[in-house]
Coordinates of C-alpha atoms in Angstrom, one line a residue:
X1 CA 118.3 110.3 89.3
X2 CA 122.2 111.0 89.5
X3 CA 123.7 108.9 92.4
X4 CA 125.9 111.6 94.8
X5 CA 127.1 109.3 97.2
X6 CA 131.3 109.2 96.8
X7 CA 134.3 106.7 97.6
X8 CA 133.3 107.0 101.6
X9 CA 129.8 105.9 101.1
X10 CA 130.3 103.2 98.8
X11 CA 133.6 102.0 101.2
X12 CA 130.6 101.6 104.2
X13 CA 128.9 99.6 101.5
X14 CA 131.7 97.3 100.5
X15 CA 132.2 96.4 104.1
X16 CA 129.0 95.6 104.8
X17 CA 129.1 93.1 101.9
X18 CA 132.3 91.8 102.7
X19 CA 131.3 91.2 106.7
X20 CA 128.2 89.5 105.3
X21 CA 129.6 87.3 102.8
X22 CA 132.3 86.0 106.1
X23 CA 129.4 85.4 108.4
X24 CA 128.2 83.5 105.1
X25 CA 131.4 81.5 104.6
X26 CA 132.0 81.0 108.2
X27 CA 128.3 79.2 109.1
X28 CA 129.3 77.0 106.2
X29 CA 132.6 76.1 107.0
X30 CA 133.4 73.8 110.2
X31 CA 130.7 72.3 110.8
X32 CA 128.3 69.2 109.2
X33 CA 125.5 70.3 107.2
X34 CA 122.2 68.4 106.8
X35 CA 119.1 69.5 107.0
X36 CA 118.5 70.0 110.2
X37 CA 121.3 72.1 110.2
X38 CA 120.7 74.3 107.1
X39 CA 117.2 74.9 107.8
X40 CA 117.1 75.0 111.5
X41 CA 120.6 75.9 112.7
X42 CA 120.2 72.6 115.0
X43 CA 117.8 74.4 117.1
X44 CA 120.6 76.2 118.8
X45 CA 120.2 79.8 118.7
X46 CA 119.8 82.3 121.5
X47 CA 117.3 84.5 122.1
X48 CA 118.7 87.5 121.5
X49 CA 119.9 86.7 118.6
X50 CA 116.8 84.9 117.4
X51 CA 114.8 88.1 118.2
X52 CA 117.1 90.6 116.3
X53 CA 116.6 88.1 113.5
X54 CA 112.8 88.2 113.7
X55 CA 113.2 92.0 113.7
X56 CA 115.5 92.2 111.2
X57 CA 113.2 89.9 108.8
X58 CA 110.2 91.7 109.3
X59 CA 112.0 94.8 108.6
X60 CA 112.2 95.1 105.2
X61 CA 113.0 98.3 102.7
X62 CA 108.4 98.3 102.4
X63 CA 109.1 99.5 106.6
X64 CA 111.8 101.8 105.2
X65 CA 110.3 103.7 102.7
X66 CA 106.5 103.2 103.3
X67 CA 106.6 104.3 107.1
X68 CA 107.9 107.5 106.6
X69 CA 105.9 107.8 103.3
X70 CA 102.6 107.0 104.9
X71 CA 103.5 109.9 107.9
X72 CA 104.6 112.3 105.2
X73 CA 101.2 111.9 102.8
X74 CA 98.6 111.0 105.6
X75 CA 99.7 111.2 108.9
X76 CA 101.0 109.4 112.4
X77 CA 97.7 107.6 113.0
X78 CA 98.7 104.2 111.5
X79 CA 101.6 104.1 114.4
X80 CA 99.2 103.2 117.2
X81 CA 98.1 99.9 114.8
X82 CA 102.0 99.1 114.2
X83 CA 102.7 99.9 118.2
X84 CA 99.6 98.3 119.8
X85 CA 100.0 94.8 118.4
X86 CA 101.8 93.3 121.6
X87 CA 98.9 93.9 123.5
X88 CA 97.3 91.1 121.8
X89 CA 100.7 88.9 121.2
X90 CA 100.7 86.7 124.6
X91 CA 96.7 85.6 122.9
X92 CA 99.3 84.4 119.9
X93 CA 101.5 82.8 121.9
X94 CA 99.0 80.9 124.3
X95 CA 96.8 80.2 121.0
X96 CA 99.3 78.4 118.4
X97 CA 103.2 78.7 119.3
X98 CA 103.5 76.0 122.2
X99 CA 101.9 73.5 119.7
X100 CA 104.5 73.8 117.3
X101 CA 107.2 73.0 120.1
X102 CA 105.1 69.7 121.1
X103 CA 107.4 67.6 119.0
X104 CA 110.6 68.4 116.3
X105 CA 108.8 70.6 114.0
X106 CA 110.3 72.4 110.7
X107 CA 106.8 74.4 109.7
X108 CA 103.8 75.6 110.7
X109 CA 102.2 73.3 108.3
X110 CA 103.0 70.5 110.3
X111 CA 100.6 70.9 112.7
X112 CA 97.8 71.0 109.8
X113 CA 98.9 67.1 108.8
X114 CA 98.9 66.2 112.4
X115 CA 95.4 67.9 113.1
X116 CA 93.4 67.4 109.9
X117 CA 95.4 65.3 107.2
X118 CA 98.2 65.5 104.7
X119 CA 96.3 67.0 102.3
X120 CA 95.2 70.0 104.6
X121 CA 99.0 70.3 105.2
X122 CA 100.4 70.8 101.5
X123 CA 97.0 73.2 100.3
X124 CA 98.2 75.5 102.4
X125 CA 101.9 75.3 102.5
X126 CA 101.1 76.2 99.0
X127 CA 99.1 79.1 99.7
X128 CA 102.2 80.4 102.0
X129 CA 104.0 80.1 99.0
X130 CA 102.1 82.2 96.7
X131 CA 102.1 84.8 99.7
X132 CA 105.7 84.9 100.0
X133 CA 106.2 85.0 96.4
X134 CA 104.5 88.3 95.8
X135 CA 105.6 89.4 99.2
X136 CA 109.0 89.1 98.3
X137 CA 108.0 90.9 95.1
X138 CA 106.7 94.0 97.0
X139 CA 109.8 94.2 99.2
X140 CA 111.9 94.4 96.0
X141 CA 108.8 97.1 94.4
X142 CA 109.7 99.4 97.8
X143 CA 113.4 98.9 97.3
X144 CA 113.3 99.9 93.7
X145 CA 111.2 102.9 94.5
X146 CA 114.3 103.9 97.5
X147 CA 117.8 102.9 95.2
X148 CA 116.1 105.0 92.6
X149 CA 115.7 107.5 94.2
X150 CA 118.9 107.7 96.4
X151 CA 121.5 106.1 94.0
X152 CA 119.8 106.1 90.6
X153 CA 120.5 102.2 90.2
X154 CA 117.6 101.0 88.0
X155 CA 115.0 98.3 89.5
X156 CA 115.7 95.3 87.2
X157 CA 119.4 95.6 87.9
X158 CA 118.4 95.8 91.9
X159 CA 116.9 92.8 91.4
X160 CA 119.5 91.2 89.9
X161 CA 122.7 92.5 91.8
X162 CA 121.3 92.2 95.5
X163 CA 118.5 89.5 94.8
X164 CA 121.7 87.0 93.5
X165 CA 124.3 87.8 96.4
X166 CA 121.1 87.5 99.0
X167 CA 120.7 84.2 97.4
X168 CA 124.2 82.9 97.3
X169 CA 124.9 83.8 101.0
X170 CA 121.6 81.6 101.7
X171 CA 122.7 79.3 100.1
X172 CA 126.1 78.6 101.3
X173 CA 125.4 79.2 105.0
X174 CA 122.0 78.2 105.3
X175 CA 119.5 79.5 108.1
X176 CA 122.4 80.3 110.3
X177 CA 124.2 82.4 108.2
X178 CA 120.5 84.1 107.4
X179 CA 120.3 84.7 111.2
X180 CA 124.0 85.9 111.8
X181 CA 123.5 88.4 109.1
X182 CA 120.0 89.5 110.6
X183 CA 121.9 90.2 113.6
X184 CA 124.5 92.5 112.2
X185 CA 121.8 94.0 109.5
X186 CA 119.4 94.8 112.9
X187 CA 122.0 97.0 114.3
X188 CA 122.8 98.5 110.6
X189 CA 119.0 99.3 110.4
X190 CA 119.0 100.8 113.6
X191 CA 121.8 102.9 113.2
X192 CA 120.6 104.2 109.9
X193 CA 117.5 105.5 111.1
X194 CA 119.0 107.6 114.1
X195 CA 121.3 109.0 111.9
X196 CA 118.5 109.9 109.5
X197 CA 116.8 111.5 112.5
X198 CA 119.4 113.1 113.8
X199 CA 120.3 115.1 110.7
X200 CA 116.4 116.0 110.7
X201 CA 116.9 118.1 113.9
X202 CA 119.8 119.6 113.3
X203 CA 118.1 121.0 109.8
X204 CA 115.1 122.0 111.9
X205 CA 117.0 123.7 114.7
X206 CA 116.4 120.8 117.1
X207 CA 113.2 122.1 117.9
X208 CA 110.7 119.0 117.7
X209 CA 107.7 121.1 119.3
X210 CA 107.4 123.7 116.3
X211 CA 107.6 120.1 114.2
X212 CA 105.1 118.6 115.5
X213 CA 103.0 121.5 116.3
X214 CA 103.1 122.7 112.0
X215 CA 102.5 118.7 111.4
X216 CA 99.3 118.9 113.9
X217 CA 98.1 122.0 112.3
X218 CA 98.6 119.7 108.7
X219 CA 96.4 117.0 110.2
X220 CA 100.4 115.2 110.0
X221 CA 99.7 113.4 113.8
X222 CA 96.7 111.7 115.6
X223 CA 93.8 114.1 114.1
X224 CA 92.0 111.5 112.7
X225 CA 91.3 109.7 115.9
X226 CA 89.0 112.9 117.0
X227 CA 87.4 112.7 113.3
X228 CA 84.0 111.4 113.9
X229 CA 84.1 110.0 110.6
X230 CA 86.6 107.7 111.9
X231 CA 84.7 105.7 114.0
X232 CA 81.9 104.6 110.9
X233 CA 81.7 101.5 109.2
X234 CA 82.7 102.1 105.7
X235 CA 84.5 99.9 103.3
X236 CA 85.5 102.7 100.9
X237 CA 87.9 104.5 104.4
X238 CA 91.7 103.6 104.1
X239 CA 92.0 103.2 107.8
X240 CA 89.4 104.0 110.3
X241 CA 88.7 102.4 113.9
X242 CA 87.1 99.1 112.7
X243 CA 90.3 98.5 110.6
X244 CA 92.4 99.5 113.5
X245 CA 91.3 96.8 115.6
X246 CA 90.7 94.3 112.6
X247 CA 94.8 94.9 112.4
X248 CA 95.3 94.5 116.1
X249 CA 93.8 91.3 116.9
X250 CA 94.9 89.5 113.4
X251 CA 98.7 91.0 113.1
X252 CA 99.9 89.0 115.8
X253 CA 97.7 85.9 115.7
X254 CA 98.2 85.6 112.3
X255 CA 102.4 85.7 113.1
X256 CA 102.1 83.1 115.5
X257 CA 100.3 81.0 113.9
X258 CA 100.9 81.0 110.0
X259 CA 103.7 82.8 109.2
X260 CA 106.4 80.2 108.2
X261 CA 108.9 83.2 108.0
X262 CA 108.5 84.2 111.6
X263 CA 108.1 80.7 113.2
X264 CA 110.8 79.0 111.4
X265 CA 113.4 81.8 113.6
X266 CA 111.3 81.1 116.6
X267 CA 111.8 76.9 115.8
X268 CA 116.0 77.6 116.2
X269 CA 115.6 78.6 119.7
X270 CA 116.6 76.3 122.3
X271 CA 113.3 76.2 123.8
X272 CA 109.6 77.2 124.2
X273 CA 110.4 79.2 126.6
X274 CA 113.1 81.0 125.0
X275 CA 110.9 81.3 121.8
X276 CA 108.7 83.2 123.7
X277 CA 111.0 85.4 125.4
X278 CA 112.3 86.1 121.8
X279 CA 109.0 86.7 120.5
X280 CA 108.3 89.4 123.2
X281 CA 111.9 91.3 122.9
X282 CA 110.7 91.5 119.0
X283 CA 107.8 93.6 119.2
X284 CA 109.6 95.8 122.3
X285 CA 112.6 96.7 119.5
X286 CA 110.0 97.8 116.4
X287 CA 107.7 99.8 119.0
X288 CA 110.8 102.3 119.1
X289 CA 111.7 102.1 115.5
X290 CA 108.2 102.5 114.2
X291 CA 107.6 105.7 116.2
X292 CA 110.8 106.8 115.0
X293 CA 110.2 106.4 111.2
X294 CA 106.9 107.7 111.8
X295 CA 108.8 110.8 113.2
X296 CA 111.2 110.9 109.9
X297 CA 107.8 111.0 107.9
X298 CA 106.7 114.0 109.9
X299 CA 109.9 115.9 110.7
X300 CA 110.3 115.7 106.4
X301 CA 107.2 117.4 105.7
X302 CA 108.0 120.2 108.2
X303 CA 111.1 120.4 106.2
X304 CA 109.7 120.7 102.9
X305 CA 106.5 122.5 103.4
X306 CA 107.4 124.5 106.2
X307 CA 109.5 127.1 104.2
X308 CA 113.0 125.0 105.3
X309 CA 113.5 123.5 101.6
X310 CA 112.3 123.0 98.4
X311 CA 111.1 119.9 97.2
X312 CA 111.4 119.1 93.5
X313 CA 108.3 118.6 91.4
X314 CA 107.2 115.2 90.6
X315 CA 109.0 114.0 94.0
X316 CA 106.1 111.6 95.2
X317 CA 105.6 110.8 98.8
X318 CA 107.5 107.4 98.9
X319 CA 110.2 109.4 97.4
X320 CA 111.0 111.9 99.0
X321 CA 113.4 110.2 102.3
X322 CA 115.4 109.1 99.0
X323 CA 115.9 112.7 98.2
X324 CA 116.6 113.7 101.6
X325 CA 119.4 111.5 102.1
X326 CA 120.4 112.4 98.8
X327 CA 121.3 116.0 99.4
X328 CA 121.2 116.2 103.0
X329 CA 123.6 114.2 104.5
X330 CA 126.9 114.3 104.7
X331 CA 129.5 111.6 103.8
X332 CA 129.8 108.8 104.7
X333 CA 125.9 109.2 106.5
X334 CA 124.2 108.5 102.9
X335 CA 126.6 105.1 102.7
X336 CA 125.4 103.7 106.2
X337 CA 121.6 104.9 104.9
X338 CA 121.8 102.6 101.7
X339 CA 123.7 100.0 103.8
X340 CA 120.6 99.9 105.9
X341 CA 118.1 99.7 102.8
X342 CA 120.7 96.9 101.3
X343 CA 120.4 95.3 104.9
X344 CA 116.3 95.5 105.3
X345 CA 116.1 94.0 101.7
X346 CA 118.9 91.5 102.3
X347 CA 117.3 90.0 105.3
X348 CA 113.9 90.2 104.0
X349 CA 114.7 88.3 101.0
X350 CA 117.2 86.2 102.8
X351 CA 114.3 85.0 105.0
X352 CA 111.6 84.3 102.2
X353 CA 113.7 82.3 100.4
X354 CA 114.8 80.4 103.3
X355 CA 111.4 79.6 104.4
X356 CA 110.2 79.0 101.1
X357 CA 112.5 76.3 100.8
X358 CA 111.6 74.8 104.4
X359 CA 108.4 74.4 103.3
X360 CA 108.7 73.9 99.5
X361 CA 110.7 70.3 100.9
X362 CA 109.5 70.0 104.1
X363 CA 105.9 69.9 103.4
X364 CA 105.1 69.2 100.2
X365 CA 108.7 67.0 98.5
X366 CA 109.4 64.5 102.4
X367 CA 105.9 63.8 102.4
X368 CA 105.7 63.0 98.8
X369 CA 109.6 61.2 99.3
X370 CA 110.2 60.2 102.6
X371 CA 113.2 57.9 101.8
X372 CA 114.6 60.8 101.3
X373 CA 115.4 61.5 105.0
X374 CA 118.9 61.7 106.4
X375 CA 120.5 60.5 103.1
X376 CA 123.2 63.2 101.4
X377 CA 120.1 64.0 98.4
X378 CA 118.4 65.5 101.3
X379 CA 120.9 68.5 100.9
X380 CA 121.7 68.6 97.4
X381 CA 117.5 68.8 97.6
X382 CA 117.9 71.9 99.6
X383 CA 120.5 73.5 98.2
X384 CA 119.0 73.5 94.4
X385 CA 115.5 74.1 96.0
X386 CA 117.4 77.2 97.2
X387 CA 118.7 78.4 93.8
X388 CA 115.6 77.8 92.2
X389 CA 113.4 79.6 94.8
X390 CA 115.8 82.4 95.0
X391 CA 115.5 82.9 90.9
X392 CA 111.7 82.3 91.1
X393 CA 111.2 84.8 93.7
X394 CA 113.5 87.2 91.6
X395 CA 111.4 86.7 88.3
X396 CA 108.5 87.4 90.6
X397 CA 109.8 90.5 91.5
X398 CA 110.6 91.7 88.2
X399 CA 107.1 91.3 87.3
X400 CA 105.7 93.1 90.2
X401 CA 107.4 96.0 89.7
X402 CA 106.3 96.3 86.1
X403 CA 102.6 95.7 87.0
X404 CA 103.0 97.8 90.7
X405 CA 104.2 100.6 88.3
X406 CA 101.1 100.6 86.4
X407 CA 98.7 101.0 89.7
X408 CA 98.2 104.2 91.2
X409 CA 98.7 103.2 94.9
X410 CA 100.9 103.4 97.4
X411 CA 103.5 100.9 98.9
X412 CA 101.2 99.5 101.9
X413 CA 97.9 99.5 99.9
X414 CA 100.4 97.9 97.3
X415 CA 101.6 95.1 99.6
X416 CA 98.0 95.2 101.4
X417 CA 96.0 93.9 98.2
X418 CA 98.3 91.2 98.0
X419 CA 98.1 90.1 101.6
X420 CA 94.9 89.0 101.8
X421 CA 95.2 85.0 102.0
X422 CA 96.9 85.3 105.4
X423 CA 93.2 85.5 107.2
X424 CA 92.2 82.5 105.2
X425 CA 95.4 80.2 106.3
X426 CA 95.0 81.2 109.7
X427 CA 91.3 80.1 110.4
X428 CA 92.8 76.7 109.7
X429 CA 95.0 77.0 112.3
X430 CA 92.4 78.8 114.8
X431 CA 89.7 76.0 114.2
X432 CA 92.7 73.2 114.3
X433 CA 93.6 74.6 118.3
X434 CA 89.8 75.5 119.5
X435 CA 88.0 73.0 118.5
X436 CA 87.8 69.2 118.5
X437 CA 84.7 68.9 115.8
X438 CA 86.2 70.8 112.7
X439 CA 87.0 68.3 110.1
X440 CA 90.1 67.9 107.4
X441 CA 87.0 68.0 104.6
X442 CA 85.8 71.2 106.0
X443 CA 89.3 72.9 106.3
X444 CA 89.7 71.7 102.9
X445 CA 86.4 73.6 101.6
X446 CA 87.7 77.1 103.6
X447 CA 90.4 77.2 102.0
X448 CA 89.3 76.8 98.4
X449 CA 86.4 79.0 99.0
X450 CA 88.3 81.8 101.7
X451 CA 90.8 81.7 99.6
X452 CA 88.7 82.4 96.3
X453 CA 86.8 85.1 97.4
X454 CA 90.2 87.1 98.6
X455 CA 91.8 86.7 95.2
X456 CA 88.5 87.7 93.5
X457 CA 87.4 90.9 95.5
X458 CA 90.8 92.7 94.7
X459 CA 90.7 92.1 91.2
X460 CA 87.2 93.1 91.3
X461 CA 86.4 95.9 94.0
X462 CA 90.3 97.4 94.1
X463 CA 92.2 97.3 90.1
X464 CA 88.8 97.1 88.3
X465 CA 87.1 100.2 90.1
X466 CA 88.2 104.1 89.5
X467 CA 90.3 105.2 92.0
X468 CA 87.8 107.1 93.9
X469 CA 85.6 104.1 93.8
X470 CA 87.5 101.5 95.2
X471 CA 87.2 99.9 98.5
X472 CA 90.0 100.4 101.1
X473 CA 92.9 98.4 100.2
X474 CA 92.8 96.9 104.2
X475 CA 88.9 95.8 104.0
X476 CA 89.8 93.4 100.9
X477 CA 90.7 90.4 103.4
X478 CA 87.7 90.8 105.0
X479 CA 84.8 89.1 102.9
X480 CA 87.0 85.8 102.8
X481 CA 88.0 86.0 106.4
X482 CA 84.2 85.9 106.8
X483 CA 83.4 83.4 104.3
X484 CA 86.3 81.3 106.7
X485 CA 85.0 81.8 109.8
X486 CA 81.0 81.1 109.0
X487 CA 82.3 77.9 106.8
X488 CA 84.0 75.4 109.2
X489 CA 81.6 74.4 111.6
X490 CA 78.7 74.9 109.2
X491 CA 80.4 72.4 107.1
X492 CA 81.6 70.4 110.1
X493 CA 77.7 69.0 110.6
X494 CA 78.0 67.5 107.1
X495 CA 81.3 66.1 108.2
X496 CA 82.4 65.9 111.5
X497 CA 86.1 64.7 112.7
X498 CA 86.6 61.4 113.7
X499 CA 90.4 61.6 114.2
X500 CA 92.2 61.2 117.4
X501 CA 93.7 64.6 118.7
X502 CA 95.3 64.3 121.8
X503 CA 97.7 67.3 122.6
X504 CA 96.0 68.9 119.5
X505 CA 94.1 71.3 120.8
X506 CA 93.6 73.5 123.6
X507 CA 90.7 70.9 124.9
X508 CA 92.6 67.7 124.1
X509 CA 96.4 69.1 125.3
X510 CA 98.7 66.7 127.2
X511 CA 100.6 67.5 130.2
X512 CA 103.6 66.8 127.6
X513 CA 102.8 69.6 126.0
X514 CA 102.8 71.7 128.8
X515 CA 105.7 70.8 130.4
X516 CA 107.9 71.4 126.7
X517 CA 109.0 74.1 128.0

């Protein structure tokens, strides 16, 4: 498709690149860098900005386009599962993040060394990884699908063009520049989305009740939630109520715990405390942004199939807020739109490679080379772990798109399928902090055979079956999150822990560890 954005539009661009590339240039310059430093910004960060960089993050182009896709296609229902996870984030919190600010931590994974063994600690910084690899990959699969759409750039050279700059502005400024840039790119994102809005009502006559009353009478809102059918147990449903709490309880337990991409933000905070505070003001910025995408979604399919406009054939759901902005805005609205896309994919990218590099050295090179602490290879370490992560998780990306291309799915069911060793990581941290008998040998079995099972039920119950046949992309974590859960304490009679865990758990914890506050 023919880009029509013009000199305004790409000017909105060019500074946005320019401003980043400072903030880049300016973390770098003036200060020492060592590791601590690059990877942790010292620790020094406030809270504010820490949460806008958490936002910012988690936001990536998959939010963009997929939100307003999945309204547009099926409906507002999913909102409630996107909105209702901070009802079960202070469980997170008391659960897993105070343990990882019991002594100077760099990854999640360190609390798996000090709780079961070393071994425990590098199997599944591994497994992180692999999930961030093809995570990463997805986020460029959505981004492709948008600059396609909006500015006819082809996906190979998105990779390439943003994918390197992203990498080079990590790699000069380190985690701090990442986090600056979040910062800026959170208000971006935000900005792009009320403008998208906007425009909507002023093409609809500002008159959100006939919206959402043709989007109701479309099954376009909450319908489903009255659906009987909703409320059965069946693995073949996309989304029904057992899902819907499945995703409430897990989403957030699974960031606190596991998520090397969330908690390595949270571990630049000054404190616990603050690292709470930052996790809370997180979730209270995407409640808002979620329902307003989820609006965009709705208030697009009024447009286009209530007599407003006519949508071009072939224009596929994820497609069609590209086309919008394409011929609907004025200049220079579609240049702060793709600004916000560059920004969501910038950060998200920015953020994987960053954490895959804290935990690529972190947990698997120090432990193998601990000599190599506070010596000037420590950061030439970092710095070509950087380049070569960035250029894996580019290659990475390449390949997903080819092969997403070749599935008939959508973005989320897309990124869903490959999401499915986060349960598995995090029964190793929910056994670590609830129980004192759970071994290193039987962590070490769960996540060989959890993580087994989840690789081998997509390929066979999701790509192998017809279409109509397959099970819902959501319920493929669930047979190894099962297989996790049974496994531990079974195996934990065979082998029960003999190590000392003092401040370890939520039985053995230390008035130290409550006090680090």
């Amino acid at each position: 498709m023919e880009s029509m954005l013009g000199i305004f539009d790409w000017t909105v661009v060019a500074l946005y690149i320019a401003v980043v590339a400072f903030l880049s240039l300016r973390s770098r310059f003036g200060r020492t860098q060592d590791a601590d430093e690059y990877l942790m910004a010292k620790r020094s960060m406030n809270w504010i900005v820490v949460a806008l960089a958490v936002f910012a993050t988690l936001f990536s182009t998959i939010s963009f386009v997929s939100v307003p896709g999945e309204a547009y296609n099926y409906g507002m229902a999913m909102m409630v599962l996107g909105a209702g996870q901070i009802l079960f984030l202070p469980l997170g919190i008391y659960l897993f993040l105070r343990f990882f600010f019991a002594a100077p931590t760099f990854t999640a994974y360190e609390y798996l060394e000090r709780r079961y063994n070393r071994s425990c600690r590098m199997i599944a910084a591994t497994i992180f990884i692999l999930i961030r690899l093809f995570y990463t990959g997805g986020v460029f699969y959505a981004a492709a699908v948008i600059f396609e759409s909006l500015v006819g750039w082809p996906p190979l050279w998105t990779i390439a063009a943003v994918g390197s700059f992203t990498v080079l502005y990590t790699l000069v400024g380190g985690v701090r520049a990442v986090i600056l840039a979040d910062v800026i790119q959170s208000v971006v994102i935000f900005g792009g989305i009320v403008a998208i809005l906007f425009r909507l009502l002023q093409v609809t006559g500002f008159d959100p009740v006939t919206v959402l009353s043709f989007a109701h009478a479309h099954d376009r809102t909450f319908e489903l939630f009255a659906d009987p059918a909703f409320y059965r147990l069946n693995v073949h449903d996309r989304w029904n109520f057992w899902l819907l709490i499945y995703g409430l309880i897990l989403g957030p337990l699974m960031t606190m715990s596991c998520d090397q991409l969330v908690i390595q933000r949270l571990l630049t905070s000054r404190n616990y405390r603050q690292a709470v505070r930052s996790s809370y003001t997180n979730y209270l910025i995407s409640i808002p942004v979620i329902g307003m995408l989820y609006l965009i979604g709705v208030f697009l399919f009024f447009y286009y199939h209530g007599d407003m406009a006519v949508l071009p054939a072939g224009i596929r759901g994820d497609q069609v807020l590209g086309y919008f902005i394409n011929h609907e805005l004025p200049a220079p609205l579609p240049g702060v739109i793709v600004t916000a896309l560059l920004s969501a994919l910038m950060s998200t990218v920015a953020g994987a490679v960053n954490s895959l590099v804290t935990v690529f050295f972190k947990d698997i090179v120090s432990p193998l080379r601990p000599l190599l602490a506070g010596t000037p290879v420590e950061m030439r370490y970092c710095r070509c772990l950087t380049v070569a992560g960035g250029v894996l998780a580019l290659g990475v990306s390449g390949l997903m798109i080819l092969f997403g291309q070749g599935v008939r799915t959508t973005l989320m069911e897309v990124i869903g399928v490959w999401s499915n060793l986060w349960p598995i990581l995090f029964v190793a941290f929910l056994y670590g902090v609830l129980s004192t008998r759970v071994s290193a040998r039987a962590i070490l079995v769960t996540l060989a055979a959890g993580g087994a099972v989840n690789l081998i039920f997509p390929c066979l119950m999701y790509y192998a079956m017809p279409e109509g046949e397959r099970w819902g992309f959501q319920w493929l974590g669930v047979p190894g999150l099962a297989v996790a859960l049974i496994l531990p304490p079974l195996l934990s009679r065979l082998w029960p822990n003999r190590r000392e865990l003092d401040g370890l758990t939520l039985k053995t914890i230390g008035e130290s560890l409550r006090n680090n506050r």
